[in-house]
XYZ file of C-alpha atoms in Angstrom:
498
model
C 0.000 0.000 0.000
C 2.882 1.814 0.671
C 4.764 1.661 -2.385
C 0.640 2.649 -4.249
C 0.588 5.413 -2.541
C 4.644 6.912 -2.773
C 3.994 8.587 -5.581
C 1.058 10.841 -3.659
C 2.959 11.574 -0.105
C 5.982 13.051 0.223
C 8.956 11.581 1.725
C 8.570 12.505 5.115
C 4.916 11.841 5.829
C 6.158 7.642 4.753
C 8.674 7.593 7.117
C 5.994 9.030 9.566
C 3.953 5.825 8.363
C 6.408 3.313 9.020
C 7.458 4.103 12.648
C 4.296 3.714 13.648
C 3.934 0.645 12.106
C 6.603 -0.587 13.829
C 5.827 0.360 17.385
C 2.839 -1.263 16.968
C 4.260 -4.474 15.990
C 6.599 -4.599 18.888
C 3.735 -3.965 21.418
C 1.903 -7.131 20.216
C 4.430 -8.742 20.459
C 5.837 -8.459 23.896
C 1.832 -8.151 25.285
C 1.928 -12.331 26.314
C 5.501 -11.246 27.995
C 4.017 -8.562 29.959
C 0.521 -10.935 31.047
C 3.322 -13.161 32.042
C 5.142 -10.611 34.357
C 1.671 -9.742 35.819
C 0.353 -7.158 33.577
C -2.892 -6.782 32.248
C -4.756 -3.844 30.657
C -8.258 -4.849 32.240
C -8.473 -4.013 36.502
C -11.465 -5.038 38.376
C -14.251 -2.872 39.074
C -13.359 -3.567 43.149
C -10.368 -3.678 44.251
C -11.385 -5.418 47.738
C -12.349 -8.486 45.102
C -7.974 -8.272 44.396
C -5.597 -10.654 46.568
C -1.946 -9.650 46.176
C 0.670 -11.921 47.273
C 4.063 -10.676 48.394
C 7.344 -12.037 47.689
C 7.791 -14.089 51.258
C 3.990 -15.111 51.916
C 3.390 -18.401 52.076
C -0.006 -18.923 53.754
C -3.191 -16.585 54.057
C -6.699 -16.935 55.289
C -9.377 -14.889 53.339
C -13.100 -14.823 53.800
C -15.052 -14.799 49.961
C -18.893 -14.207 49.587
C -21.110 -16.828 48.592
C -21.589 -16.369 44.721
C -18.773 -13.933 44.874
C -15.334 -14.106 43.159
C -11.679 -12.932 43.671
C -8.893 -12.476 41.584
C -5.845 -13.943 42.959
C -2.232 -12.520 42.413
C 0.666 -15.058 42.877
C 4.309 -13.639 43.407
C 5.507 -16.286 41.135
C 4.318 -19.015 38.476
C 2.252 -21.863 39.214
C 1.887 -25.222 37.334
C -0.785 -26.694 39.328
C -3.407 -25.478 41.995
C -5.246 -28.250 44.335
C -8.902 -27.468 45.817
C -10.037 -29.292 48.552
C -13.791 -28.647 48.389
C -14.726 -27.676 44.788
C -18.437 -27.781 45.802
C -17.447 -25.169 48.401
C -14.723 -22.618 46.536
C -14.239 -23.038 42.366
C -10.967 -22.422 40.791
C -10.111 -20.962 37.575
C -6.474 -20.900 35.835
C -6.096 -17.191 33.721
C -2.320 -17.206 33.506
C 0.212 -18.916 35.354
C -0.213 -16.035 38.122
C -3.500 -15.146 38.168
C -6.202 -17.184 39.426
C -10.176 -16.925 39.824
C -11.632 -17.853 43.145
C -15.466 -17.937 43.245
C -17.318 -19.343 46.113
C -20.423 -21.322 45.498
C -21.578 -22.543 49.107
C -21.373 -21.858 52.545
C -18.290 -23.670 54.063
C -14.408 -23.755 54.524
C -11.659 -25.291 52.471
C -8.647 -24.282 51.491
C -6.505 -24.002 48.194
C -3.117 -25.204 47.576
C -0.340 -23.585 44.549
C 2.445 -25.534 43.217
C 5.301 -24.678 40.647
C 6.658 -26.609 37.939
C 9.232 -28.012 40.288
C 6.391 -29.518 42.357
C 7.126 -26.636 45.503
C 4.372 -25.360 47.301
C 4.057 -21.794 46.499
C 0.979 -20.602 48.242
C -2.246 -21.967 50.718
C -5.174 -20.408 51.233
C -7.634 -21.422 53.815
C -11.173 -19.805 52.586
C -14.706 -19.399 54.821
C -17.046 -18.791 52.607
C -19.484 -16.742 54.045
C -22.795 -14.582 53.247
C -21.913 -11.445 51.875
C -23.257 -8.858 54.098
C -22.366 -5.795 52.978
C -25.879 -4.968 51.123
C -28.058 -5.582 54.151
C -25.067 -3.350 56.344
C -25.968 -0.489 53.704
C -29.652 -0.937 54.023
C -29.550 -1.394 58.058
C -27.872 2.079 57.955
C -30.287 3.563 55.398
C -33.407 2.736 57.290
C -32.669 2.910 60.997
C -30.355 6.146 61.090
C -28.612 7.044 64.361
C -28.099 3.510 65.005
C -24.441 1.682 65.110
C -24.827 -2.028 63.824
C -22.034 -3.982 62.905
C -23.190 -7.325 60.377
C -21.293 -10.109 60.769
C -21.356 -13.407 58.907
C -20.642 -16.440 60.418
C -21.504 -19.698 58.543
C -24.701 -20.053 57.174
C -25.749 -17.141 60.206
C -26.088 -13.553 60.236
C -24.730 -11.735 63.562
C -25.880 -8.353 64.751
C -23.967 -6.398 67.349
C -23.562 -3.002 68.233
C -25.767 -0.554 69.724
C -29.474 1.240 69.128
C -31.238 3.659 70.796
C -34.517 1.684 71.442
C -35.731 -1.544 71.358
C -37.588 -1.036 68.205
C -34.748 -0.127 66.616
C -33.410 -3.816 67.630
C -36.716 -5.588 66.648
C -36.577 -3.568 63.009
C -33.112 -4.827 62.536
C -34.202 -8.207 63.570
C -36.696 -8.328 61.562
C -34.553 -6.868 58.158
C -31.876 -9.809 58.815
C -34.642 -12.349 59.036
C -35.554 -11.347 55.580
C -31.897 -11.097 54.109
C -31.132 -14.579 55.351
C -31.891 -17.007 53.007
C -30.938 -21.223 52.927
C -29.537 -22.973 50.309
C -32.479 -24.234 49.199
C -34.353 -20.674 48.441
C -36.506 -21.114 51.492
C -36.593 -17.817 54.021
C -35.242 -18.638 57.147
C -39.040 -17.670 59.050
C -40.327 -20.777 56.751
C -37.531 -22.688 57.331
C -36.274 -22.427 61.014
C -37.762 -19.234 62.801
C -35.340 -16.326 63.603
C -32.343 -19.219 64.367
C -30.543 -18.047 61.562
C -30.275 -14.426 63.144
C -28.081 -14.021 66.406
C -29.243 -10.269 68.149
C -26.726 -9.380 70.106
C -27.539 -5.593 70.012
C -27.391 -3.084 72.830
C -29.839 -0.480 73.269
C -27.924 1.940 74.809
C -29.596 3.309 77.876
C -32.740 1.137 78.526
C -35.862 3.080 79.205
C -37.914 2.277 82.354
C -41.625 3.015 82.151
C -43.857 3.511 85.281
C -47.409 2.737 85.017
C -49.837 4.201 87.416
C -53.408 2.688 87.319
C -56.497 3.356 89.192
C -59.547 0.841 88.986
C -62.537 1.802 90.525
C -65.847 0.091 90.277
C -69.099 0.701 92.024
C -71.658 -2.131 92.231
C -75.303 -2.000 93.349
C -78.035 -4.739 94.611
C -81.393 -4.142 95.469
C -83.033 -7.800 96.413
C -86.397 -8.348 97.705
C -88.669 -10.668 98.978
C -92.450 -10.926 99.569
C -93.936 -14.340 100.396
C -97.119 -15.744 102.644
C -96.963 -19.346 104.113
C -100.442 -20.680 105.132
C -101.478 -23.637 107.503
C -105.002 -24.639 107.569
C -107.546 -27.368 109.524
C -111.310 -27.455 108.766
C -113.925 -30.268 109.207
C -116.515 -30.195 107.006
C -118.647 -32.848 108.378
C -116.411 -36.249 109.231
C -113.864 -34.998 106.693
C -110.472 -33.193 107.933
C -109.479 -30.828 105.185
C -105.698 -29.878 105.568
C -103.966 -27.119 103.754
C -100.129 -26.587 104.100
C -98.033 -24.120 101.497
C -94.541 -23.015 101.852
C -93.585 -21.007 99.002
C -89.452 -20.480 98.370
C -87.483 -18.145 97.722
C -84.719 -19.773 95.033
C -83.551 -17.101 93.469
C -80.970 -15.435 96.380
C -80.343 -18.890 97.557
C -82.761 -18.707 100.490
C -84.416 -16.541 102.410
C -82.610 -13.474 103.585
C -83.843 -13.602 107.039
C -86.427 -15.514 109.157
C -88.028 -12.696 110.955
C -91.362 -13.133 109.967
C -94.803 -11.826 110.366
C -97.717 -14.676 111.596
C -101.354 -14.395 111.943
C -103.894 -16.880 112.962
C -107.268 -17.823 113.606
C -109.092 -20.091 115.571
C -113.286 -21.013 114.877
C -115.665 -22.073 117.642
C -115.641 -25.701 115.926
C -112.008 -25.881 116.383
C -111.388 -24.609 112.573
C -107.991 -23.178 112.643
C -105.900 -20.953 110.208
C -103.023 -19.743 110.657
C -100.547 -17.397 108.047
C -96.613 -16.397 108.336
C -95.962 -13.408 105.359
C -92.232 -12.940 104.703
C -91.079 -9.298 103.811
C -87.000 -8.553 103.705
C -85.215 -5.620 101.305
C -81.978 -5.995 101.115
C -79.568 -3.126 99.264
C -76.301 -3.390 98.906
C -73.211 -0.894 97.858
C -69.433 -2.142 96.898
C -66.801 -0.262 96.300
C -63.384 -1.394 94.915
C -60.620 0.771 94.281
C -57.113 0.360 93.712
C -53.995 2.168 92.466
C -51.435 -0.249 91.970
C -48.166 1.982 90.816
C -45.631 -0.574 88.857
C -42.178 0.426 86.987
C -40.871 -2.210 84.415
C -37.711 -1.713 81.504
C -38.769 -1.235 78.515
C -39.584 -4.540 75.899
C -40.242 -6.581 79.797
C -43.915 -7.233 81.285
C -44.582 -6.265 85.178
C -47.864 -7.796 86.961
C -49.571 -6.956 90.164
C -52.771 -8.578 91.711
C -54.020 -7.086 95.281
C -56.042 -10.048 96.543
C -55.803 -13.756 97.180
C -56.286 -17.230 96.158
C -58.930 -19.967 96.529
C -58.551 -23.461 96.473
C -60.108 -25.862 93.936
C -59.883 -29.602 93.319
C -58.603 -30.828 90.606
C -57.618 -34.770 90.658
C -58.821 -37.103 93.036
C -57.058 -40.324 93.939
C -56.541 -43.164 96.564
C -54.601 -40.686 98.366
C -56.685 -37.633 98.533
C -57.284 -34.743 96.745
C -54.987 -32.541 94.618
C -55.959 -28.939 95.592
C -55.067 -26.027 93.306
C -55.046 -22.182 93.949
C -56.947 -19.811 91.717
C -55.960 -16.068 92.279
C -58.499 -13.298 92.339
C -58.679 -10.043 93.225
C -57.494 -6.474 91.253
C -54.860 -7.631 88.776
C -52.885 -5.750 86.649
C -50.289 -6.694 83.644
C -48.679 -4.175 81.375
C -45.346 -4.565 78.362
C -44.118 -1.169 77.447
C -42.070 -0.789 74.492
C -40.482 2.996 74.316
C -40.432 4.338 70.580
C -38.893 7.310 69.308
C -39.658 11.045 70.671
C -40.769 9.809 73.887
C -43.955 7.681 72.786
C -44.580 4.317 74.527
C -46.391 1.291 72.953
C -48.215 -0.081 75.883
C -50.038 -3.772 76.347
C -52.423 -3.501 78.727
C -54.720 -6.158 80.432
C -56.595 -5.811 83.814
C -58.946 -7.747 85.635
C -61.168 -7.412 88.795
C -62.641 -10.229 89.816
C -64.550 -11.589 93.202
C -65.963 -14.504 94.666
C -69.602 -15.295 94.818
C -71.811 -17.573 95.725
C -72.956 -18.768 92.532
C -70.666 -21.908 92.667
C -71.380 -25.893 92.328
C -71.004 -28.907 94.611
C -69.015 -32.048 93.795
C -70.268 -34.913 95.696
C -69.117 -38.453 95.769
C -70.872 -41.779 94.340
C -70.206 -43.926 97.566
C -70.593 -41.103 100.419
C -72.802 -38.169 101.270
C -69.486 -35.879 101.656
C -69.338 -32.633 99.388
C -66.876 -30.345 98.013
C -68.699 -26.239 97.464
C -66.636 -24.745 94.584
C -67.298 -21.127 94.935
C -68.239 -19.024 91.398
C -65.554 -16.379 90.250
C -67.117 -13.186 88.978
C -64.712 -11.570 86.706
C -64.494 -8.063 84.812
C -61.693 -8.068 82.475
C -59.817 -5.824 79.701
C -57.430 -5.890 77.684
C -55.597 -3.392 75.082
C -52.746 -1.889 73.239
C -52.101 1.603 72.663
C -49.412 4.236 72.156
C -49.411 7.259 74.652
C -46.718 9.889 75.401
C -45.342 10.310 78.387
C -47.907 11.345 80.958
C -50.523 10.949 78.618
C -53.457 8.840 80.249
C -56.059 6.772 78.958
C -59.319 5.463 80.473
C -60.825 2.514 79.240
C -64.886 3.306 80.522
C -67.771 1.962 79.717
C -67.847 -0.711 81.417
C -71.229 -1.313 82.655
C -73.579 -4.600 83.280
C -76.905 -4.939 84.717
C -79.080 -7.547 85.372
C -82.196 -7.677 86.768
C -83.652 -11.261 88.393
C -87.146 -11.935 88.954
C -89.456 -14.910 89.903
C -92.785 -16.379 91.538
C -93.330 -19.600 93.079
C -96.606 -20.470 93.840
C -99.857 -22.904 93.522
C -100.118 -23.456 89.918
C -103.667 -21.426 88.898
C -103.739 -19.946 91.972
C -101.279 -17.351 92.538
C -102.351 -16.386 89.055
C -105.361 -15.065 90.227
C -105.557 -11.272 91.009
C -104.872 -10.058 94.523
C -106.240 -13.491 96.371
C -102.843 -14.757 94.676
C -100.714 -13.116 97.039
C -101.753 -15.367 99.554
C -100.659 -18.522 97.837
C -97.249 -17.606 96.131
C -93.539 -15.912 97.002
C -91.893 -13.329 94.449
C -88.023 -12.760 94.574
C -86.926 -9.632 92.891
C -82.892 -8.764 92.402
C -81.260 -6.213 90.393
C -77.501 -5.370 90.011
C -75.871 -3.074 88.517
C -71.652 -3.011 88.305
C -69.687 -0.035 86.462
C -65.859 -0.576 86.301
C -63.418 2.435 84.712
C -59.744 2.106 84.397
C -57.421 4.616 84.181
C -53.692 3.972 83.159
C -50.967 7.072 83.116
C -47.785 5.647 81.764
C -44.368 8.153 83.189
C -40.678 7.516 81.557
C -38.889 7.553 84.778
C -34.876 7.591 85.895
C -33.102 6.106 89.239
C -33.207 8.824 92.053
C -30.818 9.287 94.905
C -32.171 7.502 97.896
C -32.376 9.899 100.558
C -34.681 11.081 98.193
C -37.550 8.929 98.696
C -39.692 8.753 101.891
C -41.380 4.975 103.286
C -44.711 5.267 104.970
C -43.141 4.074 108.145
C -40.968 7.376 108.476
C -40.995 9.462 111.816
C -43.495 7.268 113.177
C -42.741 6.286 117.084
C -44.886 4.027 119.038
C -46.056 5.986 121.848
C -45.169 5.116 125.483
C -46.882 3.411 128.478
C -48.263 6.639 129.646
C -49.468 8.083 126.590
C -50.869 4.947 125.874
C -52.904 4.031 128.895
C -53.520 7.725 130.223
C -54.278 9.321 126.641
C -55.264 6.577 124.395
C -52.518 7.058 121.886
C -51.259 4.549 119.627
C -48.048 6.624 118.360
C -46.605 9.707 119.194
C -47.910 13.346 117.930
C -46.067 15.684 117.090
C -46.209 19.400 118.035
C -50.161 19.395 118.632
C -49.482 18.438 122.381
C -45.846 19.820 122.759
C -43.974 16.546 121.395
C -40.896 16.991 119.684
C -40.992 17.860 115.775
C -39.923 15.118 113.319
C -36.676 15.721 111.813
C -36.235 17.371 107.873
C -37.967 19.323 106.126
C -42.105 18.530 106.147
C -43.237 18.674 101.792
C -47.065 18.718 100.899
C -50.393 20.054 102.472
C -50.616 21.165 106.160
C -53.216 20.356 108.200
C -55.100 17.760 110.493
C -56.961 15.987 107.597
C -55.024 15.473 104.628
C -56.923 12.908 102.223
């Protein structure tokens, strides 16, 4: 082409031609040399995916990312490389000193390099391991302020580090549960729960939550009773006519007294009736209060129950009878979980229950012996909300009543208008229960303790003389000229304080 075109160029532009010609002829052919010697014109992307070898290294351990690969720098040449586990860590040959590593399962192995004299040149032992570094990114991303620190460990993910609350903690839980995946595709929730994910995060300065709750309920019964009993004798002629009626009262399981009102009569022919009429109003007022005051760490559940326990069978056997204890009175459980800005997610259930008289008997095939199981009457609530501090909530509402009535009487005769008073009894019982709670929840810290005061403080039992001569059960202060307590008195002054 040259010698086509001499005629055109001038003598200077061809030797321009040629040179260049040239250089590029002795770069192709020293470019196997220089991939020998290590050089290549193509880098990786990463260069944390690059292993460089130095002259004197002989052995290395190196973590690799499942379905990851890294390139693999030898300080010399190698003939032949030796994998232990090719199902756990593939090996690919470039050139004599580069090799491809890319792992394919979780596991460790390790990887051997040999010369052409047979020497060993290199070992590598390699863990294979999830590569975490995406769901470190997106841990960051979403909960900001937070310091977690992903680990990989085997076929497990391992949080440490700290957060500022503990739903901080369960969101990070709950984002490694869904980066953890098996071998087989299968989430680790299907596959195994949260096994998979180790939490060992700190929340840095636990919040403690107090809970201050007052129940109060008011219950009202109105029961009455009206009822005539008559007893009767007449002759008519050589017949003896007898008439006998007690009419119950089932309904308040019995009567609720037996003051009663009788009347009789007596004929010249020795006739006799005689009547007992059984009045009784009974009204009845209960009130239950309580302010149970409990302090729990937040993402832990406190309880409190102000009451007791009843027994109840529950086996019987040659040897006796297994007896178990059934609480009941005001109980109270609560699990705060602090969020951000000072808001607290709180699970709330409370109960108020009593015992009644309303139970059954258990009684025994072969004996006239009884057991009375008393009857548990039970109010109960539960919830879960989200309240600021000092923000209270009262769950109201709460209101039942029932109202009871019944006759018992001659069938056709206490039927009849106003002569069927005579031969029947009427129960009447109405109750009516309203129950309101009312739950404050405080973020609270420790306080110093001479800082806090116990109901027992500058109380003195008062001596023989106060005691007999002025009826005094402890000492009083400054009224009669007794010493003053010590420290300075906080609160309302006077004689009364409710």
């Amino acid at each position: 082409m040259l010698c086509a075109v001499s005629g055109l160029l001038k003598k200077a532009e061809i030797m321009r031609y040629c040179a260049v010609a040239l250089v590029c002829a002795v770069l192709v052919a020293l470019m196997p040399a220089s991939a020998e010697r290590g050089l290549h014109l193509a880098a990786p992307a990463n260069a944390a995916d690059m292993l460089t070898i130095g002259e004197n290294e002989t052995s290395r351990i190196v973590k690799l990312g499942m379905n990851k690969s890294m390139i693999v720098r030898l300080p010399e040449p190698a003939r032949d490389v030796l994998v232990s586990g090719p199902t756990i860590v593939d090996a690919v040959v470039r050139t004599a000193r580069t090799v491809y590593l890319m792992g394919r399962t979780v596991g460790q192995t390790n990887v051997f390099f040999f010369d052409a004299d047979g020497r060993q040149i290199l070992s590598l032992e390699i863990a294979v391991e999830r590569d975490v570094t995406v769901l470190q990114e997106t841990l960051r991303r979403l909960i900001p302020g937070a310091d977690i620190n992903v680990e990989a460990l085997n076929d497990n993910v391992i949080l440490t580090g700290t957060v500022n609350s503990a739903q901080q903690a369960r969101m990070a839980m709950d984002v490694a549960a869904r980066f953890a995946v098996v071998a087989d595709g299968v989430t680790v929730e299907d596959h195994d729960g949260a096994s998979r994910v180790v939490n060992l995060l700190t929340i840095a300065g636990k919040d403690q939550v107090m809970l201050k709750v007052t129940v109060a309920e008011m219950q009202r019964t109105v029961l009455k009773q009206m009822g005539v009993d008559l007893a009767a004798a007449i002759d008519v002629g050589s017949t003896v006519l007898n008439l006998a009626t007690v009419n119950p009262f089932t309904l308040a399981n019995g009567v609720l007294s037996n003051t009663n009102l009788a009347i009789g009569h007596t004929f010249g022919n020795g006739d006799a009736v005689a009547g007992v009429i059984r009045a009784m109003e009974r009204n009845g007022f209960l009130r239950t209060l309580a302010e149970p005051t409990l302090t729990a760490v937040s993402g832990e559940t406190a309880n409190f129950l102000a009451g007791g326990e009843f027994p109840i069978p529950v086996a019987s056997d040659e040897d006796g009878v297994t007896i178990e204890f059934k609480p009941f009175g005001v109980g109270l459980g609560f699990t705060p979980i602090v969020l951000s800005e000072g808001r607290i997610n709180l699970k709330v259930s409370t109960e108020v229950s009593e015992l009644t008289t309303e139970g059954f008997s258990i009684g025994s095939a072969t004996t006239t012996a009884s057991i009375t199981i008393p009857g548990l009457r039970v109010r109960r609530a539960s919830t879960t909300v989200e309240l600021p501090s000092g923000g209270s909530l009262i769950m109201a509402g709460l209101i039942q009543e029932a109202s009871k009535q019944q006759l018992n009487g001659i069938p056709g005769i206490k039927d009849v208008p106003i002569l069927g008073t005579l031969f029947r009894s009427r129960d009447f019982q109405n109750e009516e229960t309203e129950l309101v709670v009312i739950i404050t929840p405080y973020i609270v810290q420790p306080v110093a303790r001479n800082a806090l005061v116990t109901p027992d403080q500058n109380m003195n039992m008062a001596d023989d003389v106060q005691g007999y001569f002025f009826g005094w059960l402890n000492k009083v202060y400054g009224v009669h000229g007794g010493p003053e307590p010590k420290g300075t008195y906080h609160g309302n002054v006077g004689f009364i304080v409710e």
